[in-house]
């Protein structure tokens, strides 16, 4: 399940938007991320080719099982790391920005160790 940071961010955004909206479209993703619709369209093509999303003829975007697994992993990391940093006194906005960077590069082993250590505190 190898993906790049950009793909992970798009998948996470689709997941977040799908929790808020009945359907997700490229225009919604572009608005959420502040990207041009053309850039989002290219990314959606790559995610579709990688079979991480499906797109209906109406333009509605849905995560496949593999896309959902990646999105949920990144979202869990983001939420946990943000709250962990905030609990150590980091401003919420800075914590969220840092978590967004960390979530893509931290190994599964290190993330699990941080979670386990935090639960023992």
mmCIF file with all atom_site columns, C-alpha atoms in Angstrom:
data_model
loop_
_atom_site.group_PDB
_atom_site.id
_atom_site.type_symbol
_atom_site.label_atom_id
_atom_site.label_alt_id
_atom_site.label_comp_id
_atom_site.label_asym_id
_atom_site.label_entity_id
_atom_site.label_seq_id
_atom_site.pdbx_PDB_ins_code
_atom_site.Cartn_x
_atom_site.Cartn_y
_atom_site.Cartn_z
_atom_site.occupancy
_atom_site.B_iso_or_equiv
_atom_site.pdbx_formal_charge
_atom_site.auth_seq_id
_atom_site.auth_comp_id
_atom_site.auth_asym_id
_atom_site.auth_atom_id
_atom_site.pdbx_PDB_model_num
ATOM 1   C CA . UNK A 1 1   ? 0.000   0.000  0.000   1.00 0.00 ? 1   UNK A CA 1
ATOM 2   C CA . UNK A 1 2   ? 2.633   2.501  -1.132  1.00 0.00 ? 2   UNK A CA 1
ATOM 3   C CA . UNK A 1 3   ? 1.378   6.017  -1.800  1.00 0.00 ? 3   UNK A CA 1
ATOM 4   C CA . UNK A 1 4   ? 2.942   9.449  -1.814  1.00 0.00 ? 4   UNK A CA 1
ATOM 5   C CA . UNK A 1 5   ? 2.158   12.327 0.527   1.00 0.00 ? 5   UNK A CA 1
ATOM 6   C CA . UNK A 1 6   ? 0.014   14.127 -2.033  1.00 0.00 ? 6   UNK A CA 1
ATOM 7   C CA . UNK A 1 7   ? -2.146  11.049 -2.666  1.00 0.00 ? 7   UNK A CA 1
ATOM 8   C CA . UNK A 1 8   ? -2.505  10.501 1.078   1.00 0.00 ? 8   UNK A CA 1
ATOM 9   C CA . UNK A 1 9   ? -3.629  14.111 1.567   1.00 0.00 ? 9   UNK A CA 1
ATOM 10  C CA . UNK A 1 10  ? -6.233  13.796 -1.182  1.00 0.00 ? 10  UNK A CA 1
ATOM 11  C CA . UNK A 1 11  ? -7.553  10.512 0.227   1.00 0.00 ? 11  UNK A CA 1
ATOM 12  C CA . UNK A 1 12  ? -7.731  11.976 3.734   1.00 0.00 ? 12  UNK A CA 1
ATOM 13  C CA . UNK A 1 13  ? -9.589  15.022 2.375   1.00 0.00 ? 13  UNK A CA 1
ATOM 14  C CA . UNK A 1 14  ? -12.090 12.806 0.552   1.00 0.00 ? 14  UNK A CA 1
ATOM 15  C CA . UNK A 1 15  ? -12.686 10.904 3.805   1.00 0.00 ? 15  UNK A CA 1
ATOM 16  C CA . UNK A 1 16  ? -13.189 14.119 5.806   1.00 0.00 ? 16  UNK A CA 1
ATOM 17  C CA . UNK A 1 17  ? -15.519 15.596 3.188   1.00 0.00 ? 17  UNK A CA 1
ATOM 18  C CA . UNK A 1 18  ? -17.522 12.369 2.986   1.00 0.00 ? 18  UNK A CA 1
ATOM 19  C CA . UNK A 1 19  ? -18.205 12.648 6.726   1.00 0.00 ? 19  UNK A CA 1
ATOM 20  C CA . UNK A 1 20  ? -19.618 16.183 6.210   1.00 0.00 ? 20  UNK A CA 1
ATOM 21  C CA . UNK A 1 21  ? -21.315 15.972 2.805   1.00 0.00 ? 21  UNK A CA 1
ATOM 22  C CA . UNK A 1 22  ? -23.662 13.453 1.192   1.00 0.00 ? 22  UNK A CA 1
ATOM 23  C CA . UNK A 1 23  ? -21.387 13.359 -1.886  1.00 0.00 ? 23  UNK A CA 1
ATOM 24  C CA . UNK A 1 24  ? -17.849 14.487 -2.690  1.00 0.00 ? 24  UNK A CA 1
ATOM 25  C CA . UNK A 1 25  ? -16.889 16.111 -5.983  1.00 0.00 ? 25  UNK A CA 1
ATOM 26  C CA . UNK A 1 26  ? -13.615 17.456 -7.368  1.00 0.00 ? 26  UNK A CA 1
ATOM 27  C CA . UNK A 1 27  ? -14.851 21.009 -6.852  1.00 0.00 ? 27  UNK A CA 1
ATOM 28  C CA . UNK A 1 28  ? -15.389 20.250 -3.133  1.00 0.00 ? 28  UNK A CA 1
ATOM 29  C CA . UNK A 1 29  ? -11.839 18.924 -2.807  1.00 0.00 ? 29  UNK A CA 1
ATOM 30  C CA . UNK A 1 30  ? -10.434 21.950 -4.637  1.00 0.00 ? 30  UNK A CA 1
ATOM 31  C CA . UNK A 1 31  ? -12.333 24.319 -2.340  1.00 0.00 ? 31  UNK A CA 1
ATOM 32  C CA . UNK A 1 32  ? -11.261 22.443 0.809   1.00 0.00 ? 32  UNK A CA 1
ATOM 33  C CA . UNK A 1 33  ? -7.580  22.395 -0.124  1.00 0.00 ? 33  UNK A CA 1
ATOM 34  C CA . UNK A 1 34  ? -7.440  25.737 -1.943  1.00 0.00 ? 34  UNK A CA 1
ATOM 35  C CA . UNK A 1 35  ? -6.221  24.056 -5.142  1.00 0.00 ? 35  UNK A CA 1
ATOM 36  C CA . UNK A 1 36  ? -7.205  24.620 -8.767  1.00 0.00 ? 36  UNK A CA 1
ATOM 37  C CA . UNK A 1 37  ? -9.859  22.231 -10.026 1.00 0.00 ? 37  UNK A CA 1
ATOM 38  C CA . UNK A 1 38  ? -7.507  21.207 -12.861 1.00 0.00 ? 38  UNK A CA 1
ATOM 39  C CA . UNK A 1 39  ? -4.867  20.068 -10.337 1.00 0.00 ? 39  UNK A CA 1
ATOM 40  C CA . UNK A 1 40  ? -7.480  18.094 -8.422  1.00 0.00 ? 40  UNK A CA 1
ATOM 41  C CA . UNK A 1 41  ? -8.717  16.490 -11.648 1.00 0.00 ? 41  UNK A CA 1
ATOM 42  C CA . UNK A 1 42  ? -5.217  15.228 -12.459 1.00 0.00 ? 42  UNK A CA 1
ATOM 43  C CA . UNK A 1 43  ? -4.837  13.840 -8.938  1.00 0.00 ? 43  UNK A CA 1
ATOM 44  C CA . UNK A 1 44  ? -8.241  12.118 -9.132  1.00 0.00 ? 44  UNK A CA 1
ATOM 45  C CA . UNK A 1 45  ? -7.186  10.482 -12.397 1.00 0.00 ? 45  UNK A CA 1
ATOM 46  C CA . UNK A 1 46  ? -4.098  9.051  -10.677 1.00 0.00 ? 46  UNK A CA 1
ATOM 47  C CA . UNK A 1 47  ? -6.084  7.886  -7.649  1.00 0.00 ? 47  UNK A CA 1
ATOM 48  C CA . UNK A 1 48  ? -8.647  6.269  -9.961  1.00 0.00 ? 48  UNK A CA 1
ATOM 49  C CA . UNK A 1 49  ? -5.881  4.505  -11.913 1.00 0.00 ? 49  UNK A CA 1
ATOM 50  C CA . UNK A 1 50  ? -4.390  3.280  -8.618  1.00 0.00 ? 50  UNK A CA 1
ATOM 51  C CA . UNK A 1 51  ? -7.886  1.999  -7.727  1.00 0.00 ? 51  UNK A CA 1
ATOM 52  C CA . UNK A 1 52  ? -8.074  4.103  -4.554  1.00 0.00 ? 52  UNK A CA 1
ATOM 53  C CA . UNK A 1 53  ? -11.261 5.878  -5.697  1.00 0.00 ? 53  UNK A CA 1
ATOM 54  C CA . UNK A 1 54  ? -14.171 5.424  -8.041  1.00 0.00 ? 54  UNK A CA 1
ATOM 55  C CA . UNK A 1 55  ? -15.881 8.294  -9.818  1.00 0.00 ? 55  UNK A CA 1
ATOM 56  C CA . UNK A 1 56  ? -19.478 8.066  -11.009 1.00 0.00 ? 56  UNK A CA 1
ATOM 57  C CA . UNK A 1 57  ? -20.656 9.537  -14.287 1.00 0.00 ? 57  UNK A CA 1
ATOM 58  C CA . UNK A 1 58  ? -22.131 12.397 -12.207 1.00 0.00 ? 58  UNK A CA 1
ATOM 59  C CA . UNK A 1 59  ? -18.643 13.144 -10.849 1.00 0.00 ? 59  UNK A CA 1
ATOM 60  C CA . UNK A 1 60  ? -19.231 11.788 -7.344  1.00 0.00 ? 60  UNK A CA 1
ATOM 61  C CA . UNK A 1 61  ? -16.042 10.456 -5.770  1.00 0.00 ? 61  UNK A CA 1
ATOM 62  C CA . UNK A 1 62  ? -15.995 7.410  -3.505  1.00 0.00 ? 62  UNK A CA 1
ATOM 63  C CA . UNK A 1 63  ? -13.108 5.726  -1.710  1.00 0.00 ? 63  UNK A CA 1
ATOM 64  C CA . UNK A 1 64  ? -12.448 2.093  -2.563  1.00 0.00 ? 64  UNK A CA 1
ATOM 65  C CA . UNK A 1 65  ? -11.467 -0.298 0.237   1.00 0.00 ? 65  UNK A CA 1
ATOM 66  C CA . UNK A 1 66  ? -7.767  0.401  -0.364  1.00 0.00 ? 66  UNK A CA 1
ATOM 67  C CA . UNK A 1 67  ? -8.345  4.154  -0.561  1.00 0.00 ? 67  UNK A CA 1
ATOM 68  C CA . UNK A 1 68  ? -10.401 4.100  2.641   1.00 0.00 ? 68  UNK A CA 1
ATOM 69  C CA . UNK A 1 69  ? -7.709  2.118  4.464   1.00 0.00 ? 69  UNK A CA 1
ATOM 70  C CA . UNK A 1 70  ? -5.049  4.679  3.548   1.00 0.00 ? 70  UNK A CA 1
ATOM 71  C CA . UNK A 1 71  ? -7.340  7.636  4.333   1.00 0.00 ? 71  UNK A CA 1
ATOM 72  C CA . UNK A 1 72  ? -8.326  6.239  7.723   1.00 0.00 ? 72  UNK A CA 1
ATOM 73  C CA . UNK A 1 73  ? -4.698  5.500  8.639   1.00 0.00 ? 73  UNK A CA 1
ATOM 74  C CA . UNK A 1 74  ? -3.628  9.061  7.776   1.00 0.00 ? 74  UNK A CA 1
ATOM 75  C CA . UNK A 1 75  ? -6.679  10.586 9.480   1.00 0.00 ? 75  UNK A CA 1
ATOM 76  C CA . UNK A 1 76  ? -6.035  8.585  12.670  1.00 0.00 ? 76  UNK A CA 1
ATOM 77  C CA . UNK A 1 77  ? -2.409  9.697  12.687  1.00 0.00 ? 77  UNK A CA 1
ATOM 78  C CA . UNK A 1 78  ? -3.394  13.313 12.102  1.00 0.00 ? 78  UNK A CA 1
ATOM 79  C CA . UNK A 1 79  ? -5.993  13.379 14.864  1.00 0.00 ? 79  UNK A CA 1
ATOM 80  C CA . UNK A 1 80  ? -3.789  11.553 17.377  1.00 0.00 ? 80  UNK A CA 1
ATOM 81  C CA . UNK A 1 81  ? -0.620  13.533 16.667  1.00 0.00 ? 81  UNK A CA 1
ATOM 82  C CA . UNK A 1 82  ? -2.506  16.838 16.785  1.00 0.00 ? 82  UNK A CA 1
ATOM 83  C CA . UNK A 1 83  ? -4.035  16.075 20.189  1.00 0.00 ? 83  UNK A CA 1
ATOM 84  C CA . UNK A 1 84  ? -0.731  14.662 21.470  1.00 0.00 ? 84  UNK A CA 1
ATOM 85  C CA . UNK A 1 85  ? 1.130   17.850 20.510  1.00 0.00 ? 85  UNK A CA 1
ATOM 86  C CA . UNK A 1 86  ? -1.637  20.050 21.961  1.00 0.00 ? 86  UNK A CA 1
ATOM 87  C CA . UNK A 1 87  ? -1.453  18.068 25.226  1.00 0.00 ? 87  UNK A CA 1
ATOM 88  C CA . UNK A 1 88  ? 2.227   19.000 25.416  1.00 0.00 ? 88  UNK A CA 1
ATOM 89  C CA . UNK A 1 89  ? 1.373   22.699 25.104  1.00 0.00 ? 89  UNK A CA 1
ATOM 90  C CA . UNK A 1 90  ? 1.681   23.271 21.351  1.00 0.00 ? 90  UNK A CA 1
ATOM 91  C CA . UNK A 1 91  ? -0.825  25.736 19.860  1.00 0.00 ? 91  UNK A CA 1
ATOM 92  C CA . UNK A 1 92  ? -3.669  23.804 18.153  1.00 0.00 ? 92  UNK A CA 1
ATOM 93  C CA . UNK A 1 93  ? -3.069  25.332 14.706  1.00 0.00 ? 93  UNK A CA 1
ATOM 94  C CA . UNK A 1 94  ? 0.684   24.669 14.829  1.00 0.00 ? 94  UNK A CA 1
ATOM 95  C CA . UNK A 1 95  ? 0.050   21.169 16.178  1.00 0.00 ? 95  UNK A CA 1
ATOM 96  C CA . UNK A 1 96  ? -2.297  20.417 13.282  1.00 0.00 ? 96  UNK A CA 1
ATOM 97  C CA . UNK A 1 97  ? 0.213   21.712 10.707  1.00 0.00 ? 97  UNK A CA 1
ATOM 98  C CA . UNK A 1 98  ? 3.050   19.699 12.263  1.00 0.00 ? 98  UNK A CA 1
ATOM 99  C CA . UNK A 1 99  ? 0.867   16.594 12.507  1.00 0.00 ? 99  UNK A CA 1
ATOM 100 C CA . UNK A 1 100 ? 0.094   16.936 8.809   1.00 0.00 ? 100 UNK A CA 1
ATOM 101 C CA . UNK A 1 101 ? 3.794   16.721 8.015   1.00 0.00 ? 101 UNK A CA 1
ATOM 102 C CA . UNK A 1 102 ? 4.640   14.005 10.546  1.00 0.00 ? 102 UNK A CA 1
ATOM 103 C CA . UNK A 1 103 ? 1.727   11.724 9.605   1.00 0.00 ? 103 UNK A CA 1
ATOM 104 C CA . UNK A 1 104 ? 3.252   10.949 6.212   1.00 0.00 ? 104 UNK A CA 1
ATOM 105 C CA . UNK A 1 105 ? 6.789   10.099 7.279   1.00 0.00 ? 105 UNK A CA 1
ATOM 106 C CA . UNK A 1 106 ? 6.457   8.383  10.642  1.00 0.00 ? 106 UNK A CA 1
ATOM 107 C CA . UNK A 1 107 ? 6.827   4.605  10.535  1.00 0.00 ? 107 UNK A CA 1
ATOM 108 C CA . UNK A 1 108 ? 4.003   2.366  11.672  1.00 0.00 ? 108 UNK A CA 1
ATOM 109 C CA . UNK A 1 109 ? 6.258   1.099  14.480  1.00 0.00 ? 109 UNK A CA 1
ATOM 110 C CA . UNK A 1 110 ? 7.075   4.567  15.798  1.00 0.00 ? 110 UNK A CA 1
ATOM 111 C CA . UNK A 1 111 ? 3.459   5.703  15.608  1.00 0.00 ? 111 UNK A CA 1
ATOM 112 C CA . UNK A 1 112 ? 2.259   2.619  17.495  1.00 0.00 ? 112 UNK A CA 1
ATOM 113 C CA . UNK A 1 113 ? 4.969   3.132  20.143  1.00 0.00 ? 113 UNK A CA 1
ATOM 114 C CA . UNK A 1 114 ? 3.908   6.768  20.654  1.00 0.00 ? 114 UNK A CA 1
ATOM 115 C CA . UNK A 1 115 ? 0.250   5.718  20.949  1.00 0.00 ? 115 UNK A CA 1
ATOM 116 C CA . UNK A 1 116 ? 1.112   2.930  23.411  1.00 0.00 ? 116 UNK A CA 1
ATOM 117 C CA . UNK A 1 117 ? 3.359   5.202  25.499  1.00 0.00 ? 117 UNK A CA 1
ATOM 118 C CA . UNK A 1 118 ? 0.654   7.907  25.560  1.00 0.00 ? 118 UNK A CA 1
ATOM 119 C CA . UNK A 1 119 ? -1.969  5.401  26.790  1.00 0.00 ? 119 UNK A CA 1
ATOM 120 C CA . UNK A 1 120 ? 0.345   4.348  29.623  1.00 0.00 ? 120 UNK A CA 1
ATOM 121 C CA . UNK A 1 121 ? 0.759   7.949  30.838  1.00 0.00 ? 121 UNK A CA 1
#
